[in-house]
Amino acid sequence: MLQHHRPSLPVVKLTIKDEEMAEVIRASMSEGSRRGTPKIVTFFKGPGLKSLGFSIVGGRDSPKGNMGIFVKTVFPSGQAADDGTLQAGDEIIEINGTSVQGMSHAETIALFKNVREGAIVLKVLRRKLQKAKSMGA
């Protein structure tokens, strides 16, 4: 049996800090949050292609309560890192034209998995967050 050997590469995660993710979540749930302009990001799935290269958090079943679907981590070895458009903290609002608003985390993952080969077109929002003022002296 022919086996393919891939050289092992160090795995480095580019992760948004927990405090920053909490701020993104709070902003997404705040009526006063300023939404950015939606961006379209396209990736492709299929034999011989790199993984999409990101993880998500959120959904109506989130331990933090009903919330949107957010990019948690962008992995350096995937398409998202190569493209550079998707960032940790971005909110995914559509996958291939299907709104993810009100979906559970598992339902959203299923949308990604249902595409075995072809385009994955995401509509994403990047929040314009205002930095909290430091209370240091």
PDB file of C-alpha atoms in Angstrom, residues 6-100:
ATOM      1  CA  ARG A   6       4.139  14.757   4.857  1.00  0.00           C
ATOM      2  CA  PRO A   7       6.966  16.511   6.632  1.00  0.00           C
ATOM      3  CA  SER A   8       5.875  17.538  10.093  1.00  0.00           C
ATOM      4  CA  LEU A   9       5.619  21.255  10.578  1.00  0.00           C
ATOM      5  CA  PRO A  10       5.326  23.092  13.865  1.00  0.00           C
ATOM      6  CA  VAL A  11       1.753  24.092  14.631  1.00  0.00           C
ATOM      7  CA  VAL A  12       1.313  27.697  15.635  1.00  0.00           C
ATOM      8  CA  LYS A  13      -2.103  29.079  16.501  1.00  0.00           C
ATOM      9  CA  LEU A  14      -3.005  32.694  15.878  1.00  0.00           C
ATOM     10  CA  THR A  15      -5.685  33.128  18.502  1.00  0.00           C
ATOM     11  CA  ILE A  16      -7.576  36.150  19.645  1.00  0.00           C
ATOM     12  CA  LYS A  17      -7.145  36.643  23.390  1.00  0.00           C
ATOM     13  CA  ASP A  18     -10.052  35.575  25.593  1.00  0.00           C
ATOM     14  CA  GLU A  19     -10.566  39.151  26.802  1.00  0.00           C
ATOM     15  CA  GLU A  20     -10.662  40.408  23.216  1.00  0.00           C
ATOM     16  CA  MET A  21     -13.114  37.670  22.207  1.00  0.00           C
ATOM     17  CA  ALA A  22     -15.318  38.614  25.157  1.00  0.00           C
ATOM     18  CA  GLU A  23     -15.289  42.214  23.888  1.00  0.00           C
ATOM     19  CA  VAL A  24     -16.249  41.060  20.383  1.00  0.00           C
ATOM     20  CA  ILE A  25     -19.099  39.017  21.843  1.00  0.00           C
ATOM     21  CA  ARG A  26     -20.308  41.921  23.986  1.00  0.00           C
ATOM     22  CA  ALA A  27     -20.163  44.215  20.961  1.00  0.00           C
ATOM     23  CA  SER A  28     -22.135  41.750  18.842  1.00  0.00           C
ATOM     24  CA  MET A  29     -24.887  41.694  21.417  1.00  0.00           C
ATOM     25  CA  SER A  30     -24.921  45.453  21.965  1.00  0.00           C
ATOM     26  CA  GLU A  31     -27.457  47.481  20.025  1.00  0.00           C
ATOM     27  CA  GLY A  32     -24.980  50.340  19.854  1.00  0.00           C
ATOM     28  CA  SER A  33     -22.162  48.372  18.234  1.00  0.00           C
ATOM     29  CA  ARG A  34     -21.005  49.825  14.949  1.00  0.00           C
ATOM     30  CA  ARG A  35     -21.023  47.246  12.202  1.00  0.00           C
ATOM     31  CA  GLY A  36     -18.340  47.251   9.590  1.00  0.00           C
ATOM     32  CA  THR A  37     -18.989  46.847   5.895  1.00  0.00           C
ATOM     33  CA  PRO A  38     -19.705  43.232   4.953  1.00  0.00           C
ATOM     34  CA  LYS A  39     -16.817  41.564   3.142  1.00  0.00           C
ATOM     35  CA  ILE A  40     -16.968  38.580   0.820  1.00  0.00           C
ATOM     36  CA  VAL A  41     -14.247  35.983   1.365  1.00  0.00           C
ATOM     37  CA  THR A  42     -13.955  32.937  -0.918  1.00  0.00           C
ATOM     38  CA  PHE A  43     -12.142  29.681  -0.221  1.00  0.00           C
ATOM     39  CA  PHE A  44     -12.151  26.374  -2.110  1.00  0.00           C
ATOM     40  CA  LYS A  45     -12.488  22.783  -0.914  1.00  0.00           C
ATOM     41  CA  GLY A  46     -11.337  19.735  -2.795  1.00  0.00           C
ATOM     42  CA  PRO A  47      -8.582  17.174  -3.309  1.00  0.00           C
ATOM     43  CA  GLY A  48      -5.094  18.642  -3.127  1.00  0.00           C
ATOM     44  CA  LEU A  49      -6.240  21.932  -1.591  1.00  0.00           C
ATOM     45  CA  LYS A  50      -5.198  23.260   1.800  1.00  0.00           C
ATOM     46  CA  SER A  51      -7.699  23.246   4.647  1.00  0.00           C
ATOM     47  CA  LEU A  52      -9.825  26.353   5.152  1.00  0.00           C
ATOM     48  CA  GLY A  53      -7.639  27.022   8.173  1.00  0.00           C
ATOM     49  CA  PHE A  54      -9.841  28.595  10.820  1.00  0.00           C
ATOM     50  CA  SER A  55     -12.071  27.665  13.741  1.00  0.00           C
ATOM     51  CA  ILE A  56     -15.368  29.188  14.828  1.00  0.00           C
ATOM     52  CA  VAL A  57     -17.196  29.871  18.081  1.00  0.00           C
ATOM     53  CA  GLY A  58     -20.720  30.921  18.934  1.00  0.00           C
ATOM     54  CA  GLY A  59     -24.203  30.001  17.825  1.00  0.00           C
ATOM     55  CA  ARG A  60     -27.567  29.953  19.526  1.00  0.00           C
ATOM     56  CA  ASP A  61     -26.340  27.136  21.796  1.00  0.00           C
ATOM     57  CA  SER A  62     -23.183  28.932  22.948  1.00  0.00           C
ATOM     58  CA  PRO A  63     -22.332  28.672  26.672  1.00  0.00           C
ATOM     59  CA  LYS A  64     -22.201  32.494  26.593  1.00  0.00           C
ATOM     60  CA  GLY A  65     -25.798  32.665  25.338  1.00  0.00           C
ATOM     61  CA  ASN A  66     -27.346  33.080  21.905  1.00  0.00           C
ATOM     62  CA  MET A  67     -24.814  34.873  19.733  1.00  0.00           C
ATOM     63  CA  GLY A  68     -23.457  35.103  16.223  1.00  0.00           C
ATOM     64  CA  ILE A  69     -20.826  32.851  14.664  1.00  0.00           C
ATOM     65  CA  PHE A  70     -17.305  34.249  15.021  1.00  0.00           C
ATOM     66  CA  VAL A  71     -13.868  33.293  13.734  1.00  0.00           C
ATOM     67  CA  LYS A  72     -11.952  32.143  16.808  1.00  0.00           C
ATOM     68  CA  THR A  73      -8.586  31.107  15.385  1.00  0.00           C
ATOM     69  CA  VAL A  74      -6.829  31.492  12.024  1.00  0.00           C
ATOM     70  CA  PHE A  75      -4.296  28.680  11.594  1.00  0.00           C
ATOM     71  CA  PRO A  76      -1.055  29.579   9.768  1.00  0.00           C
ATOM     72  CA  SER A  77      -1.114  26.551   7.450  1.00  0.00           C
ATOM     73  CA  GLY A  78      -4.549  27.101   5.886  1.00  0.00           C
ATOM     74  CA  GLN A  79      -6.169  29.114   3.131  1.00  0.00           C
ATOM     75  CA  ALA A  80      -7.422  31.802   5.527  1.00  0.00           C
ATOM     76  CA  ALA A  81      -3.868  32.689   6.607  1.00  0.00           C
ATOM     77  CA  ASP A  82      -2.620  32.612   3.002  1.00  0.00           C
ATOM     78  CA  ASP A  83      -5.433  34.922   1.881  1.00  0.00           C
ATOM     79  CA  GLY A  84      -5.119  37.235   4.898  1.00  0.00           C
ATOM     80  CA  THR A  85      -8.672  38.572   4.627  1.00  0.00           C
ATOM     81  CA  LEU A  86     -10.292  36.619   7.468  1.00  0.00           C
ATOM     82  CA  GLN A  87      -9.291  37.578  11.009  1.00  0.00           C
ATOM     83  CA  ALA A  88      -9.982  36.257  14.489  1.00  0.00           C
ATOM     84  CA  GLY A  89     -13.045  38.105  15.783  1.00  0.00           C
ATOM     85  CA  ASP A  90     -14.751  38.468  12.388  1.00  0.00           C
ATOM     86  CA  GLU A  91     -18.440  37.552  12.445  1.00  0.00           C
ATOM     87  CA  ILE A  92     -19.597  35.113   9.764  1.00  0.00           C
ATOM     88  CA  ILE A  93     -23.078  36.133   8.666  1.00  0.00           C
ATOM     89  CA  GLU A  94     -23.539  33.931   5.575  1.00  0.00           C
ATOM     90  CA  ILE A  95     -22.066  30.760   4.113  1.00  0.00           C
ATOM     91  CA  ASN A  96     -22.740  30.283   0.388  1.00  0.00           C
ATOM     92  CA  GLY A  97     -25.726  32.624   0.609  1.00  0.00           C
ATOM     93  CA  THR A  98     -27.269  30.933   3.667  1.00  0.00           C
ATOM     94  CA  SER A  99     -27.632  33.144   6.731  1.00  0.00           C
ATOM     95  CA  VAL A 100     -26.164  31.622   9.897  1.00  0.00           C
TER      96      VAL A 100
END
